[in-house]
Coordinates of C-alpha atoms in Angstrom, one line a residue:
G1 CA 0.0 0.0 0.0
K2 CA 1.4 3.4 -0.7
V3 CA 1.4 6.7 0.9
P4 CA 4.2 9.2 1.5
L5 CA 4.9 9.4 5.2
L6 CA 6.0 13.0 4.7
S7 CA 4.5 15.9 2.8
A8 CA 5.4 16.4 -0.8
M9 CA 7.7 19.2 0.2
S10 CA 10.1 17.0 2.1
T11 CA 12.3 14.2 0.7
P12 CA 10.3 11.4 -1.0
A13 CA 9.5 8.7 1.6
Y14 CA 8.4 5.2 1.0
H15 CA 4.9 4.4 2.0
I16 CA 3.1 3.0 5.0
P17 CA 1.8 -0.4 3.9
V18 CA -1.9 -0.5 3.5
M19 CA -3.8 -3.1 5.6
L20 CA -0.5 -4.5 7.0
D21 CA -2.0 -6.7 9.7
P22 CA -4.6 -8.4 7.5
C23 CA -1.8 -9.0 4.9
I24 CA 0.5 -10.6 7.5
E25 CA -2.3 -12.6 9.1
G26 CA -3.4 -13.8 5.6
L27 CA 0.1 -15.3 5.0
A28 CA -0.4 -17.5 8.1
I29 CA 3.4 -17.5 8.6
L30 CA 5.2 -20.6 9.6
P31 CA 8.4 -19.7 11.5
N32 CA 10.6 -21.9 9.3
G33 CA 8.7 -21.3 6.0
V34 CA 9.8 -19.8 2.7
Y35 CA 8.0 -16.6 1.7
V36 CA 8.2 -14.2 -1.2
D37 CA 7.2 -10.5 -1.1
V38 CA 7.0 -9.8 -4.8
T39 CA 6.6 -6.0 -4.4
F40 CA 9.3 -5.2 -1.9
G41 CA 9.2 -1.4 -2.3
G42 CA 9.9 0.3 1.0
G43 CA 10.3 -3.0 2.8
G44 CA 7.4 -2.4 5.2
H45 CA 5.8 -5.9 4.7
A46 CA 9.2 -7.6 4.6
K47 CA 10.1 -6.3 8.1
A48 CA 6.8 -7.6 9.5
I49 CA 7.3 -11.0 7.8
L50 CA 10.9 -11.3 9.1
A51 CA 9.8 -10.5 12.6
R52 CA 7.7 -13.8 12.5
L53 CA 10.4 -16.0 10.9
E54 CA 12.7 -18.1 12.9
G55 CA 14.5 -20.6 10.6
G56 CA 12.6 -19.4 7.5
Q57 CA 13.6 -17.4 4.4
L58 CA 12.2 -14.4 2.7
F59 CA 12.8 -13.2 -0.9
G60 CA 11.9 -9.7 -1.9
F61 CA 11.4 -8.9 -5.6
D62 CA 11.4 -5.4 -7.0
Q63 CA 12.2 -4.3 -10.5
D64 CA 13.1 -0.8 -9.4
S65 CA 16.7 -0.5 -8.4
D66 CA 15.8 2.3 -5.9
A67 CA 14.2 -0.3 -3.7
L68 CA 17.6 -2.0 -3.0
A69 CA 18.4 0.8 -0.5
N70 CA 15.7 -0.5 1.8
A71 CA 16.9 -4.1 1.8
P72 CA 17.3 -5.3 5.4
Q73 CA 20.8 -6.6 6.3
D74 CA 19.4 -10.0 7.5
P75 CA 20.8 -13.4 6.6
R76 CA 17.3 -14.7 6.1
F77 CA 16.5 -12.1 3.4
T78 CA 17.4 -12.1 -0.3
F79 CA 16.7 -9.1 -2.5
V80 CA 16.0 -10.0 -6.2
Q81 CA 16.0 -7.1 -8.6
A82 CA 13.6 -8.4 -11.2
N83 CA 10.0 -8.2 -12.4
F84 CA 7.8 -10.5 -10.4
R85 CA 6.6 -12.1 -13.7
D86 CA 9.9 -14.0 -13.6
I87 CA 9.4 -15.2 -10.0
K88 CA 9.8 -19.0 -10.9
R89 CA 13.0 -18.5 -12.8
Y90 CA 14.7 -16.4 -10.1
L91 CA 13.6 -18.6 -7.2
R92 CA 15.0 -21.6 -9.2
L93 CA 18.3 -19.9 -9.4
H94 CA 18.3 -19.8 -5.6
G95 CA 17.3 -23.4 -5.4
I96 CA 13.7 -22.8 -4.4
K97 CA 11.0 -24.8 -6.1
Q98 CA 8.2 -24.4 -3.6
V99 CA 7.2 -21.7 -1.1
D100 CA 4.8 -21.4 1.8
G101 CA 3.4 -17.9 0.9
I102 CA 3.5 -15.1 -1.6
L103 CA 2.5 -11.5 -1.0
A104 CA 1.8 -9.0 -3.7
D105 CA 0.9 -5.3 -3.0
L106 CA 0.2 -4.0 -6.5
G107 CA 0.0 -0.5 -7.8
I108 CA 2.8 2.0 -7.5
S109 CA 4.8 3.1 -4.6
S110 CA 4.7 6.7 -3.4
H111 CA 8.5 6.8 -3.7
Q112 CA 8.1 6.4 -7.5
I113 CA 5.3 8.9 -7.6
D114 CA 7.3 11.4 -5.6
A115 CA 10.4 11.2 -7.7
P116 CA 9.7 14.0 -10.3
E117 CA 12.2 12.7 -12.9
R118 CA 10.3 9.4 -13.1
G119 CA 7.2 11.0 -14.7
F120 CA 4.6 9.1 -12.8
S121 CA 2.8 12.1 -11.2
T122 CA 0.9 15.0 -12.6
R123 CA 2.0 17.0 -9.5
F124 CA 5.6 17.5 -10.7
Q125 CA 7.3 18.7 -13.9
G126 CA 9.3 15.9 -15.3
D127 CA 10.1 13.6 -18.2
L128 CA 7.2 11.5 -19.5
D129 CA 8.9 8.3 -18.5
M130 CA 6.8 6.0 -16.2
R131 CA 9.1 2.9 -16.5
M132 CA 9.2 1.0 -13.2
N133 CA 12.3 -0.7 -14.5
Q134 CA 14.6 2.0 -15.7
S135 CA 16.3 -0.1 -18.3
A136 CA 13.1 -1.2 -20.1
E137 CA 12.7 -0.1 -23.7
L138 CA 9.3 1.6 -23.8
S139 CA 8.7 4.8 -21.9
A140 CA 5.4 6.8 -21.9
K141 CA 6.6 9.4 -24.3
E142 CA 7.7 6.6 -26.7
L143 CA 4.2 5.0 -26.4
L144 CA 2.5 8.3 -27.1
A145 CA 4.7 8.9 -30.1
T146 CA 4.3 5.5 -31.7
A147 CA 1.0 3.8 -30.7
D148 CA -1.7 3.9 -33.3
E149 CA -5.1 5.4 -32.6
G150 CA -6.8 2.1 -32.0
R151 CA -4.2 1.0 -29.5
L152 CA -4.4 4.3 -27.6
H153 CA -8.2 4.1 -27.6
K154 CA -8.0 0.7 -26.0
I155 CA -5.4 1.6 -23.4
L156 CA -7.2 4.8 -22.3
G157 CA -10.6 3.1 -22.2
M158 CA -9.6 -0.1 -20.5
Y159 CA -6.8 0.9 -18.1
G160 CA -8.0 4.5 -17.5
E161 CA -11.7 3.9 -17.7
I162 CA -11.9 7.3 -19.5
K163 CA -15.3 8.2 -21.0
N164 CA -13.9 10.1 -24.0
A165 CA -11.1 7.7 -24.8
K166 CA -11.8 7.7 -28.6
T167 CA -11.8 11.5 -28.9
L168 CA -8.6 11.7 -26.8
A169 CA -6.8 9.0 -28.8
Q170 CA -7.6 10.9 -32.1
A171 CA -6.4 14.2 -30.6
I172 CA -3.1 12.6 -29.4
V173 CA -2.4 11.3 -32.9
A174 CA -3.2 14.7 -34.4
E175 CA -1.2 16.7 -31.9
R176 CA 2.0 14.5 -32.0
S177 CA 2.5 15.1 -35.7
V178 CA 2.8 18.8 -34.9
K179 CA 4.7 18.5 -31.6
P180 CA 5.8 15.4 -29.7
F181 CA 4.8 14.9 -26.1
T182 CA 7.9 14.9 -23.9
T183 CA 7.1 16.3 -20.4
T184 CA 4.4 15.6 -17.8
E185 CA 3.4 19.3 -17.7
G186 CA 3.2 19.6 -21.5
F187 CA 1.0 16.6 -21.6
T188 CA -1.3 17.7 -18.8
A189 CA -1.7 21.1 -20.4
F190 CA -2.8 19.3 -23.6
L191 CA -5.2 17.0 -21.5
K192 CA -6.9 20.0 -19.9
R193 CA -8.9 20.5 -23.1
F194 CA -10.5 17.1 -22.7
A195 CA -11.0 16.9 -19.0
P196 CA -14.4 17.4 -17.4
R197 CA -14.6 20.8 -15.6
G198 CA -13.8 20.6 -11.9
K199 CA -12.6 17.0 -12.3
E200 CA -9.3 17.7 -14.1
F201 CA -7.0 16.1 -11.6
K202 CA -9.0 12.9 -11.5
Y203 CA -8.9 12.8 -15.3
Y204 CA -5.1 13.4 -15.5
A205 CA -4.6 10.6 -12.9
Q206 CA -6.7 8.2 -14.9
V207 CA -4.8 8.9 -18.1
F208 CA -1.4 8.6 -16.4
Q209 CA -2.6 5.3 -14.8
A210 CA -3.6 4.0 -18.2
L211 CA -0.2 4.8 -19.7
R212 CA 1.7 3.4 -16.7
I213 CA -0.2 0.1 -16.9
E214 CA 0.7 -0.2 -20.6
V215 CA 4.3 1.0 -20.3
N216 CA 5.0 -1.6 -17.6
D217 CA 2.7 -4.3 -19.1
E218 CA 1.2 -4.6 -15.6
M219 CA -1.7 -6.8 -16.6
G220 CA 0.4 -9.3 -18.5
A221 CA 2.9 -9.4 -15.6
L222 CA 0.1 -10.0 -13.1
E223 CA -1.3 -12.9 -15.0
E224 CA 2.1 -14.5 -15.2
L225 CA 2.7 -13.9 -11.5
L226 CA -0.7 -15.5 -10.5
L227 CA -0.1 -18.6 -12.7
S228 CA 3.4 -19.0 -11.3
A229 CA 2.1 -18.6 -7.7
V230 CA -0.3 -21.5 -8.3
E231 CA 2.7 -23.7 -9.3
L232 CA 5.1 -22.5 -6.6
L233 CA 2.8 -22.7 -3.5
K234 CA 3.0 -25.8 -1.4
P235 CA -0.4 -27.4 -0.4
E236 CA -2.0 -25.1 2.1
G237 CA 0.4 -22.3 1.0
R238 CA -1.0 -18.8 1.0
L239 CA -1.4 -16.2 -1.7
V240 CA -2.2 -12.7 -0.5
V241 CA -2.8 -10.0 -3.1
M242 CA -3.8 -6.3 -2.7
S243 CA -5.0 -4.5 -5.8
Y244 CA -5.9 -0.9 -6.4
H245 CA -7.6 -1.1 -9.8
S246 CA -10.8 -3.0 -10.9
L247 CA -9.0 -4.8 -13.7
E248 CA -6.3 -6.2 -11.4
D249 CA -8.9 -7.2 -8.8
R250 CA -10.9 -9.0 -11.5
L251 CA -7.9 -11.1 -12.5
V252 CA -7.1 -12.0 -8.9
K253 CA -10.7 -12.8 -8.1
S254 CA -11.1 -15.0 -11.2
L255 CA -8.0 -17.1 -10.4
M256 CA -8.9 -17.5 -6.7
T257 CA -12.6 -18.4 -7.3
K258 CA -12.6 -20.1 -10.7
G259 CA -9.0 -21.2 -11.2
K260 CA -8.7 -19.4 -14.5
F261 CA -8.9 -15.9 -16.0
Q262 CA -11.6 -16.5 -18.6
G263 CA -14.4 -18.9 -19.4
E264 CA -16.6 -21.1 -17.4
V265 CA -15.5 -22.9 -14.2
E266 CA -14.6 -26.6 -14.5
K267 CA -16.0 -29.3 -12.3
D268 CA -15.1 -32.9 -11.5
F269 CA -17.3 -35.9 -12.0
Y270 CA -19.0 -35.2 -8.6
G271 CA -19.7 -31.6 -9.5
N272 CA -16.9 -30.2 -7.2
L273 CA -15.1 -27.1 -8.5
L274 CA -11.7 -27.8 -10.0
R275 CA -9.6 -25.0 -8.9
P276 CA -6.0 -25.0 -7.6
L277 CA -6.7 -22.2 -5.0
E278 CA -9.4 -21.7 -2.5
P279 CA -10.4 -18.3 -1.2
V280 CA -9.7 -17.9 2.5
S281 CA -11.5 -14.5 2.8
R282 CA -15.1 -14.1 1.8
G283 CA -14.9 -11.6 -1.0
A284 CA -12.4 -8.7 -0.8
I285 CA -11.2 -7.2 2.5
T286 CA -11.1 -3.4 2.5
A287 CA -9.5 -0.9 4.9
S288 CA -11.1 0.2 8.2
E289 CA -12.4 3.7 8.7
E290 CA -9.5 4.5 11.0
E291 CA -7.0 3.5 8.3
L292 CA -8.9 5.5 5.6
A293 CA -8.6 8.5 7.8
L294 CA -4.8 8.2 8.0
N295 CA -4.2 6.9 4.5
S296 CA -6.1 8.0 1.4
R297 CA -4.2 5.4 -0.7
A298 CA -6.2 2.7 1.2
R299 CA -9.4 3.9 -0.3
S300 CA -9.2 1.8 -3.5
A301 CA -7.4 -1.1 -2.0
K302 CA -8.9 -4.6 -2.2
L303 CA -7.2 -7.5 -0.4
R304 CA -7.9 -11.1 -1.4
I305 CA -6.4 -14.2 0.3
A306 CA -6.4 -17.8 -1.0
K307 CA -4.7 -21.0 -0.1
K308 CA -3.4 -23.8 -2.3
V309 CA -5.7 -26.8 -2.4
G310 CA -4.3 -30.2 -1.5
K311 CA -2.7 -31.9 1.4

């Protein structure tokens, strides 16, 4: 979960984890188990997991090299700088084929939002970048310069849930032939013409979110992570996922309840659901009123917990 601890004026801080206790409880930690925090970030969840491990091991994944600075100096902890979609491959390199629990806190860290040069936020002037992995090929300005109208329409509509996605996609294509988009402030100035009056900032945030999801292939990465988690978890092992966007939550819910992302559920000869995971929580868990008062980032958070079926 992700909220700057300090005001935007001070140095960018990592965030207070959203729903920390339910996340940790959801993992049902075994003191000697093997756990993976696939969104290490500021290390808030990792510290809480390590506090409950005795002989166990924790791996922390983060594709952002900035996160390494938060890695605890602890023999039980291993930092892996990689996209969580490659979790199976990297764990295998460390000799791990099965784990007791996997935690994913999706969305973006406030550290990334608060670093102006990363181009994630409409609040700062900066380069239109938005790559979580700084060595990736595709940046947001590259995407805006090269994607055709159809692709832009789809990205803005699906990932930004923008009502006038088609109009905006057409306008981007027309505008870029005259002048390419390079900075966050240049792009938001352009967006102002299309934003509903009085709701400009929400509109900018939705557009930025849409670009960020596409630049980082977040939906593709999440599908791969979820399918890998099913394979990696030991019987009774826990999968704990916090999402901040309806599309992410839909994927997580489908896999936990149906065992697949699309199509009808499958049943065995006796009519029992065939699914590798079983939800532990009824529906999604949301933040308490107290937490919402302290942490606006918790507002859109949905937490789902499942365990691997089998003995």
